[in-house]
Amino acid sequence: MKKYLKSLRLGLTISTALVLVGNQVAYAEETNTATTQPSPAAISESTTTTAPTTTPTTPVTGTQSLPSDISTPYSTSVSPASSGLAAVDNIVDIGGYVNVEGLPATLSEDGTGVTYSFTVAYQRLHTSDEGQTVSDVLIRIPNIDNAVVKFTLIGTRDASGNPVDVNVPMSIVDYYEADYSGGDDYGIPTAEELASGKKAYTLSGNDYLQDAEIVKSYNLYTTQNNSQAVLVQVTIPMDQAKNIKYLPLDARAEWKASDGTSTVRGYESGCQSLEEYVNHTVTMSGDPENVGGLSNVSLITDEYVNDGHLIKSVANPNTYITPNNGDWRTIPNDTNINASTFFNYVDTFTLRRSSPVTTYYAPVSEDMADQDVSMVQFGDVVVDYVIQGTSTQLQPSYVDTTLRPLFNADGSLGMYDAAENTSELPQTITYNGDVYNLVGPSATSLVSGLLLEGTTHVVYEYVLAPVPTPTPSTQTPKTADTTNLSGYVAAILAAFIGFTITAVNRYKSNQIF
């Protein structure tokens, strides 16, 4: 039966549904009078992945400022609990339906790639008699080669509806390989169910855009009221990630159902796709090939982003961006709504009644869709060696830190130290036959600190070593050896005296007296 339905959908187009929207067809709660045009079904790969077992925290040390335009990953600014639900006629406003909050991208756990992360919080729309529900969310990310996707359940509810923080890896199962026959096998578990061993799942596929290999799609289902949340992590090899500054994620309610007891949604279970409405789809002008930044991330320029978050949709401009609040327990409403383009579920399905029989717990000021980006910022550290007061390089630069994301895998900011050893900090350098001595870092250099976006240059300065001058000798000059001189003089004198005496005696002997 599944194969038959998939083949049937592959032969149909989205255009008929868009015509219905253009004609402003009204849908009533009790009767689905609109002709539902099924989108092509998804045929996706079957994968099972395990998410990290701990949610990172972000200790930040040092005196430098945080990198500009980003917040710290995995941090939460817990908002007060939402105020009491407001009733309008037979409508109880539950606040927002879904909120996507992008987190700063981090170094992957193995250090070889970049992990882009998002929290996705959502809550179901339901009725007092469980006769109508929207209890799923369809998550789409760009279809990127070599990307590894992980899901972690981070927030659920207990049997009393209280929020409970958890940290449970979710298995990814192919939608068409899943064994389901109704029931709640694939719904988000409650805290009690987790404690008793129930597993958490996301089903991949059931999306015509994944069939077309434009996006990767993942479905979440719940039978619980109030918000629940998952952490979505997309890890991409470093070389590819260097070309992806902003990775987008789109999440939206997809299926309108007539019961609230089962979880898995689709045409097979008699549901109606909300993407039959042109203002509740990621496609532009009804063209499945035209989903903007969801298929071509290079289209996401800085004009779409402020402080590391989306300020407008990267796909269909009819999707409003839900404000972030850092707290999965409450989901904000959309702001600056234009009623002519806003997907208002209550009005679209004419839920308000002057004599209400059924109470609807639904979002009134949120379009049941949201997008955001996870932004990566890269930094590296290079050490330069120059003659003091000049730009003359004495030797090639030393790479202290190769290009990498600013944040570590655990969410902490990366640090560097360019004075750890003599390889990066030599005391002397010989250049053109001359020896130069280290003076120290330049006045503008920080030898160690927080990794910042771009290239951080640490500059060490050197001066020419002094040339040695001759040192005067301290030795006593060597004098002539006079040891035998007196002996020579005495001998000569003795010979002279002897000669004189002999001469006198001869003279006397020759005199005649």
Short mmCIF file of C-alpha atoms in Angstrom, two decimals:
data_model
loop_
_atom_site.label_atom_id
_atom_site.label_comp_id
_atom_site.label_asym_id
_atom_site.label_seq_id
_atom_site.Cartn_x
_atom_site.Cartn_y
_atom_site.Cartn_z
CA MET A 1 0.00 0.00 0.00
CA LYS A 2 2.85 2.36 0.82
CA LYS A 3 4.45 1.76 -2.58
CA TYR A 4 1.12 2.45 -4.28
CA LEU A 5 0.65 5.70 -2.41
CA LYS A 6 4.21 6.77 -3.12
CA SER A 7 3.78 6.09 -6.84
CA LEU A 8 0.50 7.99 -6.87
CA ARG A 9 2.09 11.01 -5.22
CA LEU A 10 5.02 10.99 -7.61
CA GLY A 11 2.57 11.49 -10.48
CA LEU A 12 0.91 14.53 -8.94
CA THR A 13 2.11 18.13 -8.58
CA ILE A 14 1.85 20.88 -6.02
CA SER A 15 0.19 23.30 -8.43
CA THR A 16 -3.41 22.14 -7.85
CA ALA A 17 -3.08 22.85 -4.14
CA LEU A 18 -1.75 26.32 -4.84
CA VAL A 19 -4.73 27.05 -7.07
CA LEU A 20 -6.98 26.15 -4.16
CA VAL A 21 -5.15 28.65 -2.01
CA GLY A 22 -5.41 31.34 -4.65
CA ASN A 23 -9.15 30.87 -4.69
CA GLN A 24 -9.28 31.29 -0.89
CA VAL A 25 -10.87 27.92 -0.22
CA ALA A 26 -12.17 27.75 3.36
CA TYR A 27 -11.64 24.65 5.47
CA ALA A 28 -13.96 23.88 8.32
CA GLU A 29 -13.00 21.81 11.34
CA GLU A 30 -15.59 19.10 10.88
CA THR A 31 -15.18 18.57 7.12
CA ASN A 32 -12.09 18.58 4.99
CA THR A 33 -13.75 19.85 1.85
CA ALA A 34 -10.51 20.87 0.12
CA THR A 35 -9.04 18.55 -2.43
CA THR A 36 -5.76 17.45 -0.94
CA GLN A 37 -3.00 17.15 -3.46
CA PRO A 38 -0.36 14.89 -1.99
CA SER A 39 3.22 15.92 -2.45
CA PRO A 40 5.60 13.27 -3.72
CA ALA A 41 6.60 10.93 -0.93
CA ALA A 42 10.09 10.67 0.36
CA ILE A 43 12.48 7.82 -0.23
CA SER A 44 15.35 8.45 2.15
CA GLU A 45 18.34 6.59 3.39
CA SER A 46 17.99 4.57 6.56
CA THR A 47 20.45 5.71 9.17
CA THR A 48 20.77 5.42 12.90
CA THR A 49 22.95 7.88 14.75
CA THR A 50 23.68 8.60 18.38
CA ALA A 51 23.95 12.11 19.72
CA PRO A 52 26.48 13.21 22.36
CA THR A 53 25.66 12.11 25.87
CA THR A 54 26.25 15.47 27.49
CA THR A 55 25.03 18.93 26.69
CA PRO A 56 28.04 21.27 26.56
CA THR A 57 28.43 24.20 28.83
CA THR A 58 30.46 27.30 28.16
CA PRO A 59 33.08 28.35 30.65
CA VAL A 60 34.69 31.54 29.35
CA THR A 61 37.94 32.79 30.79
CA GLY A 62 40.37 35.56 29.98
CA THR A 63 40.00 39.30 29.61
CA GLN A 64 39.13 39.51 25.94
CA SER A 65 35.62 40.24 24.72
CA LEU A 66 33.52 37.51 23.16
CA PRO A 67 33.66 37.37 19.36
CA SER A 68 31.29 39.88 17.83
CA ASP A 69 27.86 39.06 16.46
CA ILE A 70 27.44 35.72 18.23
CA SER A 71 26.14 34.34 21.47
CA THR A 72 27.71 31.55 23.45
CA PRO A 73 26.62 28.10 22.26
CA TYR A 74 24.45 25.87 24.42
CA SER A 75 23.73 28.70 26.88
CA THR A 76 20.18 29.42 27.97
CA SER A 77 18.61 32.48 29.39
CA VAL A 78 15.68 30.93 31.20
CA SER A 79 12.52 32.93 30.84
CA PRO A 80 9.75 32.93 33.41
CA ALA A 81 7.06 30.32 32.92
CA SER A 82 4.44 31.33 30.39
CA SER A 83 1.40 33.09 31.74
CA GLY A 84 -1.96 31.41 31.87
CA LEU A 85 -3.46 30.44 28.52
CA ALA A 86 -5.80 33.07 27.15
CA ALA A 87 -9.24 32.01 25.92
CA VAL A 88 -10.84 33.86 22.99
CA ASP A 89 -14.32 32.52 22.22
CA ASN A 90 -13.67 28.81 21.91
CA ILE A 91 -9.96 29.32 21.22
CA VAL A 92 -7.31 28.94 23.91
CA ASP A 93 -4.11 30.67 22.75
CA ILE A 94 -1.18 28.35 23.52
CA GLY A 95 1.46 30.84 22.31
CA GLY A 96 3.87 29.82 19.59
CA TYR A 97 3.92 26.42 17.90
CA VAL A 98 7.60 26.06 17.01
CA ASN A 99 10.83 27.93 17.71
CA VAL A 100 14.18 27.24 16.04
CA GLU A 101 17.22 28.73 17.75
CA GLY A 102 20.56 28.47 16.00
CA LEU A 103 23.66 28.06 18.16
CA PRO A 104 27.20 29.10 17.21
CA ALA A 105 28.97 26.37 15.27
CA THR A 106 31.77 24.52 17.07
CA LEU A 107 34.76 22.36 16.35
CA SER A 108 33.60 18.77 15.90
CA GLU A 109 34.32 16.26 18.65
CA ASP A 110 37.10 14.62 16.62
CA GLY A 111 38.59 17.98 15.63
CA THR A 112 38.25 17.36 11.88
CA GLY A 113 35.05 19.20 11.08
CA VAL A 114 32.49 21.81 12.09
CA THR A 115 29.30 21.05 14.01
CA TYR A 116 26.33 23.35 13.39
CA SER A 117 23.73 23.13 16.17
CA PHE A 118 20.10 24.12 16.73
CA THR A 119 17.49 23.74 19.43
CA VAL A 120 14.00 23.07 18.08
CA ALA A 121 11.11 23.44 20.52
CA TYR A 122 7.48 22.81 19.58
CA GLN A 123 4.07 21.98 21.04
CA ARG A 124 1.02 20.43 19.52
CA LEU A 125 -2.30 22.01 18.56
CA HIS A 126 -5.23 20.00 19.91
CA THR A 127 -8.89 20.12 20.85
CA SER A 128 -10.91 19.35 23.94
CA ASP A 129 -12.23 16.16 22.31
CA GLU A 130 -8.93 15.25 20.57
CA GLY A 131 -10.89 15.33 17.31
CA GLN A 132 -8.37 17.57 15.55
CA THR A 133 -4.63 17.82 16.14
CA VAL A 134 -1.46 19.13 14.58
CA SER A 135 1.17 17.29 16.56
CA ASP A 136 4.20 16.96 14.31
CA VAL A 137 7.05 19.14 13.14
CA LEU A 138 8.96 18.64 9.87
CA ILE A 139 12.62 19.67 10.09
CA ARG A 140 14.54 20.42 6.90
CA ILE A 141 18.23 21.15 6.41
CA PRO A 142 20.25 21.56 3.18
CA ASN A 143 21.29 18.31 1.53
CA ILE A 144 25.08 18.50 1.94
CA ASP A 145 27.46 15.71 1.00
CA ASN A 146 29.27 14.01 3.89
CA ALA A 147 27.09 15.72 6.52
CA VAL A 148 26.38 13.68 9.66
CA VAL A 149 23.14 14.54 11.49
CA LYS A 150 22.44 13.77 15.14
CA PHE A 151 19.35 14.36 17.26
CA THR A 152 19.21 14.58 21.05
CA LEU A 153 16.03 14.91 23.10
CA ILE A 154 16.74 17.72 25.55
CA GLY A 155 13.29 18.59 26.89
CA THR A 156 10.12 16.63 27.58
CA ARG A 157 7.20 16.59 30.04
CA ASP A 158 6.24 14.36 32.92
CA ALA A 159 2.80 12.82 33.40
CA SER A 160 1.59 16.04 35.02
CA GLY A 161 2.81 18.19 32.15
CA ASN A 162 5.79 19.66 34.01
CA PRO A 163 8.91 20.43 31.93
CA VAL A 164 11.84 18.03 32.44
CA ASP A 165 15.37 18.57 31.12
CA VAL A 166 16.78 15.37 29.66
CA ASN A 167 19.72 14.39 27.48
CA VAL A 168 18.74 11.35 25.46
CA PRO A 169 20.20 10.36 22.06
CA MET A 170 17.55 9.83 19.40
CA SER A 171 17.66 7.17 16.70
CA ILE A 172 17.04 8.19 13.09
CA VAL A 173 14.70 5.77 11.28
CA ASP A 174 13.58 5.90 7.66
CA TYR A 175 9.90 6.87 7.50
CA TYR A 176 9.10 4.10 5.03
CA GLU A 177 11.03 1.48 6.95
CA ALA A 178 9.40 2.28 10.28
CA ASP A 179 7.13 -0.37 11.72
CA TYR A 180 4.05 1.51 12.88
CA SER A 181 0.38 0.67 12.96
CA GLY A 182 -0.86 3.56 15.03
CA GLY A 183 -0.19 4.21 18.66
CA ASP A 184 2.61 6.22 20.13
CA ASP A 185 5.70 4.13 19.35
CA TYR A 186 7.52 7.01 17.65
CA GLY A 187 6.22 9.88 19.72
CA ILE A 188 8.45 11.91 22.01
CA PRO A 189 8.59 9.95 25.31
CA THR A 190 7.48 11.43 28.58
CA ALA A 191 9.92 11.54 31.49
CA GLU A 192 8.28 8.44 32.95
CA GLU A 193 8.47 6.58 29.65
CA LEU A 194 12.17 7.40 29.33
CA ALA A 195 12.73 6.09 32.84
CA SER A 196 11.01 2.84 31.90
CA GLY A 197 13.21 2.39 28.83
CA LYS A 198 11.21 3.85 25.95
CA LYS A 199 13.43 5.05 23.08
CA ALA A 200 13.31 8.42 21.36
CA TYR A 201 13.09 8.57 17.54
CA THR A 202 12.97 10.88 14.59
CA LEU A 203 11.70 9.57 11.25
CA SER A 204 13.61 10.64 8.15
CA GLY A 205 11.72 11.30 4.93
CA ASN A 206 8.03 11.62 4.03
CA ASP A 207 8.92 14.80 2.15
CA TYR A 208 8.85 15.47 -1.60
CA LEU A 209 11.79 17.87 -1.24
CA GLN A 210 13.95 15.08 0.16
CA ASP A 211 12.81 12.84 -2.70
CA ALA A 212 14.19 15.49 -5.04
CA GLU A 213 17.48 15.46 -3.07
CA ILE A 214 17.08 19.16 -2.31
CA VAL A 215 16.95 18.84 1.48
CA LYS A 216 17.27 16.30 4.27
CA SER A 217 14.04 15.91 6.22
CA TYR A 218 13.26 14.67 9.73
CA ASN A 219 9.90 14.31 11.48
CA LEU A 220 9.03 14.62 15.16
CA TYR A 221 5.70 13.52 16.64
CA THR A 222 4.09 13.88 20.06
CA THR A 223 0.89 13.15 21.96
CA GLN A 224 1.94 15.43 24.82
CA ASN A 225 0.71 18.93 25.45
CA ASN A 226 3.07 21.85 26.05
CA SER A 227 6.51 22.29 24.53
CA GLN A 228 9.21 19.67 24.04
CA ALA A 229 12.63 20.17 22.47
CA VAL A 230 15.47 18.52 20.59
CA LEU A 231 19.06 19.45 19.84
CA VAL A 232 19.94 19.02 16.15
CA GLN A 233 23.63 18.78 15.25
CA VAL A 234 24.96 18.75 11.69
CA THR A 235 28.67 17.96 11.34
CA ILE A 236 30.43 18.79 8.08
CA PRO A 237 34.10 18.15 7.14
CA MET A 238 36.33 21.17 7.71
CA ASP A 239 37.18 21.82 4.04
CA GLN A 240 33.48 21.95 3.13
CA ALA A 241 32.51 23.97 6.19
CA LYS A 242 34.96 26.74 5.28
CA ASN A 243 32.49 27.64 2.51
CA ILE A 244 29.37 27.53 4.74
CA LYS A 245 29.19 30.51 7.07
CA TYR A 246 25.47 30.11 7.70
CA LEU A 247 23.73 26.73 7.80
CA PRO A 248 19.92 27.08 7.90
CA LEU A 249 17.25 24.87 9.48
CA ASP A 250 13.54 25.11 8.78
CA ALA A 251 10.88 23.59 11.05
CA ARG A 252 7.12 23.72 10.52
CA ALA A 253 3.88 21.96 11.35
CA GLU A 254 3.08 19.67 8.46
CA TRP A 255 0.02 17.45 9.07
CA LYS A 256 -3.56 18.19 10.17
CA ALA A 257 -5.08 15.03 11.67
CA SER A 258 -8.48 14.00 12.96
CA ASP A 259 -7.24 12.22 16.08
CA GLY A 260 -4.84 12.86 18.91
CA THR A 261 -3.92 9.38 20.04
CA SER A 262 -1.47 8.25 17.34
CA THR A 263 1.74 9.98 16.38
CA VAL A 264 3.05 9.19 12.90
CA ARG A 265 1.44 11.50 10.35
CA GLY A 266 1.13 11.34 6.58
CA TYR A 267 -1.23 10.83 3.68
CA GLU A 268 -1.30 7.12 4.54
CA SER A 269 -3.02 7.90 7.85
CA GLY A 270 -5.56 10.25 6.25
CA CYS A 271 -3.88 13.51 7.21
CA GLN A 272 -3.92 16.76 5.29
CA SER A 273 -0.67 18.54 4.43
CA LEU A 274 -0.58 22.13 5.61
CA GLU A 275 1.88 22.90 2.83
CA GLU A 276 -1.04 22.92 0.45
CA TYR A 277 -1.24 26.56 1.52
CA VAL A 278 1.17 28.83 -0.29
CA ASN A 279 1.91 30.85 2.86
CA HIS A 280 2.85 27.71 4.78
CA THR A 281 5.49 26.16 2.57
CA VAL A 282 9.22 26.59 2.05
CA THR A 283 8.87 26.79 -1.73
CA MET A 284 8.67 30.09 -3.56
CA SER A 285 5.96 30.50 -6.21
CA GLY A 286 5.09 26.85 -5.71
CA ASP A 287 8.32 25.73 -7.34
CA PRO A 288 9.87 22.74 -5.52
CA GLU A 289 13.23 23.63 -7.04
CA ASN A 290 13.10 27.10 -5.54
CA VAL A 291 13.70 26.91 -1.80
CA GLY A 292 16.37 29.58 -1.61
CA GLY A 293 18.99 29.16 1.10
CA LEU A 294 17.61 25.77 2.12
CA SER A 295 19.19 24.33 -1.02
CA ASN A 296 21.89 26.91 -1.82
CA VAL A 297 23.55 28.18 1.35
CA SER A 298 25.62 30.69 -0.61
CA LEU A 299 22.42 32.72 -1.02
CA ILE A 300 22.34 33.43 2.72
CA THR A 301 24.17 36.73 2.97
CA ASP A 302 24.64 39.05 5.94
CA GLU A 303 21.42 40.89 5.04
CA TYR A 304 19.48 37.90 6.38
CA VAL A 305 21.33 37.75 9.69
CA ASN A 306 21.69 39.93 12.77
CA ASP A 307 23.65 38.92 15.88
CA GLY A 308 24.07 35.42 14.48
CA HIS A 309 20.32 34.81 13.93
CA LEU A 310 17.95 35.08 10.99
CA ILE A 311 15.85 38.20 10.71
CA LYS A 312 13.93 37.03 7.64
CA SER A 313 13.21 33.74 5.92
CA VAL A 314 15.84 32.29 3.61
CA ALA A 315 13.13 30.48 1.65
CA ASN A 316 9.50 31.57 1.36
CA PRO A 317 9.22 35.17 2.63
CA ASN A 318 5.76 34.32 4.02
CA THR A 319 7.48 32.48 6.87
CA TYR A 320 7.81 34.73 9.91
CA ILE A 321 10.82 34.40 12.20
CA THR A 322 9.94 33.53 15.78
CA PRO A 323 11.91 35.58 18.35
CA ASN A 324 14.43 33.54 20.33
CA ASN A 325 14.15 33.37 24.09
CA GLY A 326 16.78 30.76 25.01
CA ASP A 327 14.17 28.64 26.81
CA TRP A 328 12.52 25.58 25.29
CA ARG A 329 9.79 25.65 27.96
CA THR A 330 8.00 28.58 26.30
CA ILE A 331 7.58 29.45 22.63
CA PRO A 332 7.16 33.12 21.68
CA ASN A 333 4.66 34.49 19.19
CA ASP A 334 5.65 35.98 15.87
CA THR A 335 5.95 39.76 15.62
CA ASN A 336 5.20 42.40 12.97
CA ILE A 337 2.56 40.17 11.40
CA ASN A 338 1.07 41.08 8.04
CA ALA A 339 -2.40 39.53 8.00
CA SER A 340 -2.41 39.28 4.21
CA THR A 341 0.55 36.88 4.16
CA PHE A 342 0.39 35.33 7.62
CA PHE A 343 -0.64 31.67 7.91
CA ASN A 344 -3.28 31.82 10.62
CA TYR A 345 -4.46 28.30 11.39
CA VAL A 346 -7.47 29.47 13.42
CA ASP A 347 -8.83 31.62 10.61
CA THR A 348 -7.81 29.28 7.82
CA PHE A 349 -9.83 26.43 9.28
CA THR A 350 -12.59 28.70 10.71
CA LEU A 351 -12.24 27.35 14.21
CA ARG A 352 -14.07 30.18 16.00
CA ARG A 353 -17.73 29.53 16.76
CA SER A 354 -20.35 31.79 18.30
CA SER A 355 -21.77 28.74 20.06
CA PRO A 356 -18.69 26.70 20.67
CA VAL A 357 -18.97 22.99 21.19
CA THR A 358 -15.28 22.21 20.94
CA THR A 359 -12.42 24.12 22.54
CA TYR A 360 -9.30 24.53 20.43
CA TYR A 361 -5.85 24.89 21.99
CA ALA A 362 -4.03 26.62 19.18
CA PRO A 363 -1.52 29.36 18.34
CA VAL A 364 -3.23 32.63 17.48
CA SER A 365 -0.25 34.87 16.65
CA GLU A 366 2.33 32.41 15.30
CA ASP A 367 2.42 30.82 11.86
CA MET A 368 3.50 27.37 13.09
CA ALA A 369 6.84 27.63 11.28
CA ASP A 370 10.29 29.01 12.00
CA GLN A 371 13.82 29.17 10.64
CA ASP A 372 17.24 30.08 11.95
CA VAL A 373 20.91 29.63 11.12
CA SER A 374 23.91 28.26 12.94
CA MET A 375 26.84 30.54 12.16
CA VAL A 376 30.49 29.51 12.08
CA GLN A 377 33.34 31.94 12.71
CA PHE A 378 36.89 30.84 11.93
CA GLY A 379 40.13 32.02 13.50
CA ASP A 380 43.82 31.18 13.33
CA VAL A 381 47.03 32.45 14.98
CA VAL A 382 50.25 33.27 13.12
CA VAL A 383 53.55 34.31 14.75
CA ASP A 384 55.81 36.78 12.90
CA TYR A 385 59.47 37.62 13.61
CA VAL A 386 60.63 41.12 12.60
CA ILE A 387 63.46 43.58 13.13
CA GLN A 388 62.29 46.03 15.76
CA GLY A 389 60.77 49.14 14.23
CA THR A 390 60.51 47.59 10.76
CA SER A 391 58.42 45.04 8.87
CA THR A 392 61.47 43.05 7.81
CA GLN A 393 60.82 39.35 8.45
CA LEU A 394 63.80 37.53 9.92
CA GLN A 395 62.36 34.05 9.25
CA PRO A 396 59.12 32.50 7.93
CA SER A 397 55.98 32.93 10.03
CA TYR A 398 55.04 30.17 12.46
CA VAL A 399 51.45 28.84 12.52
CA ASP A 400 50.55 28.53 16.18
CA THR A 401 46.85 27.65 15.59
CA THR A 402 45.49 26.40 12.27
CA LEU A 403 42.22 27.79 10.92
CA ARG A 404 39.35 26.39 13.04
CA PRO A 405 35.99 27.41 14.58
CA LEU A 406 36.20 29.80 17.52
CA PHE A 407 34.33 27.41 19.82
CA ASN A 408 35.48 24.05 21.08
CA ALA A 409 33.28 20.97 20.85
CA ASP A 410 32.08 21.50 24.44
CA GLY A 411 30.96 25.05 23.67
CA SER A 412 33.86 26.83 25.39
CA LEU A 413 35.80 29.47 23.51
CA GLY A 414 39.09 28.32 22.00
CA MET A 415 42.34 29.63 23.47
CA TYR A 416 45.86 30.04 22.09
CA ASP A 417 49.37 30.40 23.55
CA ALA A 418 52.19 31.56 21.27
CA ALA A 419 54.97 31.36 23.86
CA GLU A 420 55.02 27.69 24.74
CA ASN A 421 58.36 26.58 23.27
CA THR A 422 61.49 27.70 21.41
CA SER A 423 60.02 26.61 18.07
CA GLU A 424 57.57 29.51 18.23
CA LEU A 425 59.70 31.78 20.43
CA PRO A 426 63.42 31.53 19.54
CA GLN A 427 65.77 33.69 21.61
CA THR A 428 68.11 34.40 18.70
CA ILE A 429 67.73 34.35 14.91
CA THR A 430 70.51 34.44 12.34
CA TYR A 431 69.59 36.51 9.30
CA ASN A 432 71.96 37.27 6.39
CA GLY A 433 74.87 36.14 8.53
CA ASP A 434 73.98 38.44 11.41
CA VAL A 435 72.65 37.40 14.78
CA TYR A 436 69.52 39.06 16.18
CA ASN A 437 68.41 38.87 19.80
CA LEU A 438 64.80 38.72 21.02
CA VAL A 439 63.43 41.91 22.51
CA GLY A 440 59.85 40.70 23.11
CA PRO A 441 56.34 40.96 21.64
CA SER A 442 55.31 44.13 19.88
CA ALA A 443 53.17 46.63 21.76
CA THR A 444 50.01 45.46 19.96
CA SER A 445 50.58 41.71 20.33
CA LEU A 446 48.80 39.41 22.78
CA VAL A 447 50.99 36.37 23.28
CA SER A 448 48.03 34.29 24.57
CA GLY A 449 44.28 34.67 24.91
CA LEU A 450 40.92 33.92 23.32
CA LEU A 451 40.78 32.81 19.70
CA LEU A 452 39.19 35.59 17.63
CA GLU A 453 37.64 35.65 14.17
CA GLY A 454 40.16 36.10 11.38
CA THR A 455 43.94 35.86 11.71
CA THR A 456 45.53 36.92 14.98
CA HIS A 457 49.14 38.02 14.43
CA VAL A 458 51.58 37.73 17.30
CA VAL A 459 54.69 39.77 16.43
CA TYR A 460 58.03 39.20 18.14
CA GLU A 461 60.67 41.92 17.70
CA TYR A 462 64.45 41.42 17.49
CA VAL A 463 67.51 43.68 17.43
CA LEU A 464 70.96 43.12 15.95
CA ALA A 465 73.30 41.54 18.43
CA PRO A 466 76.36 43.80 19.25
CA VAL A 467 79.61 43.03 17.35
CA PRO A 468 82.50 42.02 19.77
CA THR A 469 85.47 44.55 20.00
CA PRO A 470 89.14 43.55 20.86
CA THR A 471 89.85 43.50 24.59
CA PRO A 472 93.21 45.07 25.82
CA SER A 473 95.75 42.46 27.09
CA THR A 474 96.40 42.32 30.85
CA GLN A 475 99.68 40.26 30.57
CA THR A 476 103.12 41.74 31.77
CA PRO A 477 105.53 42.31 28.83
CA LYS A 478 108.26 39.69 28.63
CA THR A 479 111.77 41.05 29.69
CA ALA A 480 115.19 39.90 28.54
CA ASP A 481 116.70 37.04 30.41
CA THR A 482 119.56 38.56 32.52
CA THR A 483 120.34 35.39 34.37
CA ASN A 484 123.99 34.94 32.82
CA LEU A 485 124.86 38.61 32.07
CA SER A 486 126.76 39.25 35.31
CA GLY A 487 128.80 36.13 34.73
CA TYR A 488 129.81 37.36 31.32
CA VAL A 489 130.79 40.79 32.70
CA ALA A 490 132.84 39.23 35.52
CA ALA A 491 134.66 36.97 33.12
CA ILE A 492 135.48 39.84 30.80
CA LEU A 493 136.60 42.00 33.73
CA ALA A 494 138.77 39.21 35.12
CA ALA A 495 140.36 38.69 31.74
CA PHE A 496 141.00 42.40 31.43
CA ILE A 497 142.65 42.59 34.85
CA GLY A 498 144.73 39.56 34.11
CA PHE A 499 145.85 41.03 30.83
CA THR A 500 146.76 44.31 32.52
CA ILE A 501 148.84 42.65 35.22
CA THR A 502 150.70 40.61 32.67
CA ALA A 503 151.45 43.67 30.62
CA VAL A 504 152.79 45.62 33.62
CA ASN A 505 154.99 42.76 34.68
CA ARG A 506 156.50 42.48 31.23
CA TYR A 507 157.13 46.15 31.15
CA LYS A 508 158.98 46.07 34.47
CA SER A 509 161.12 43.19 33.42
CA ASN A 510 162.35 45.07 30.46
CA GLN A 511 163.46 48.18 32.41
CA ILE A 512 167.21 48.85 33.16
CA PHE A 513 167.93 50.33 36.47
#
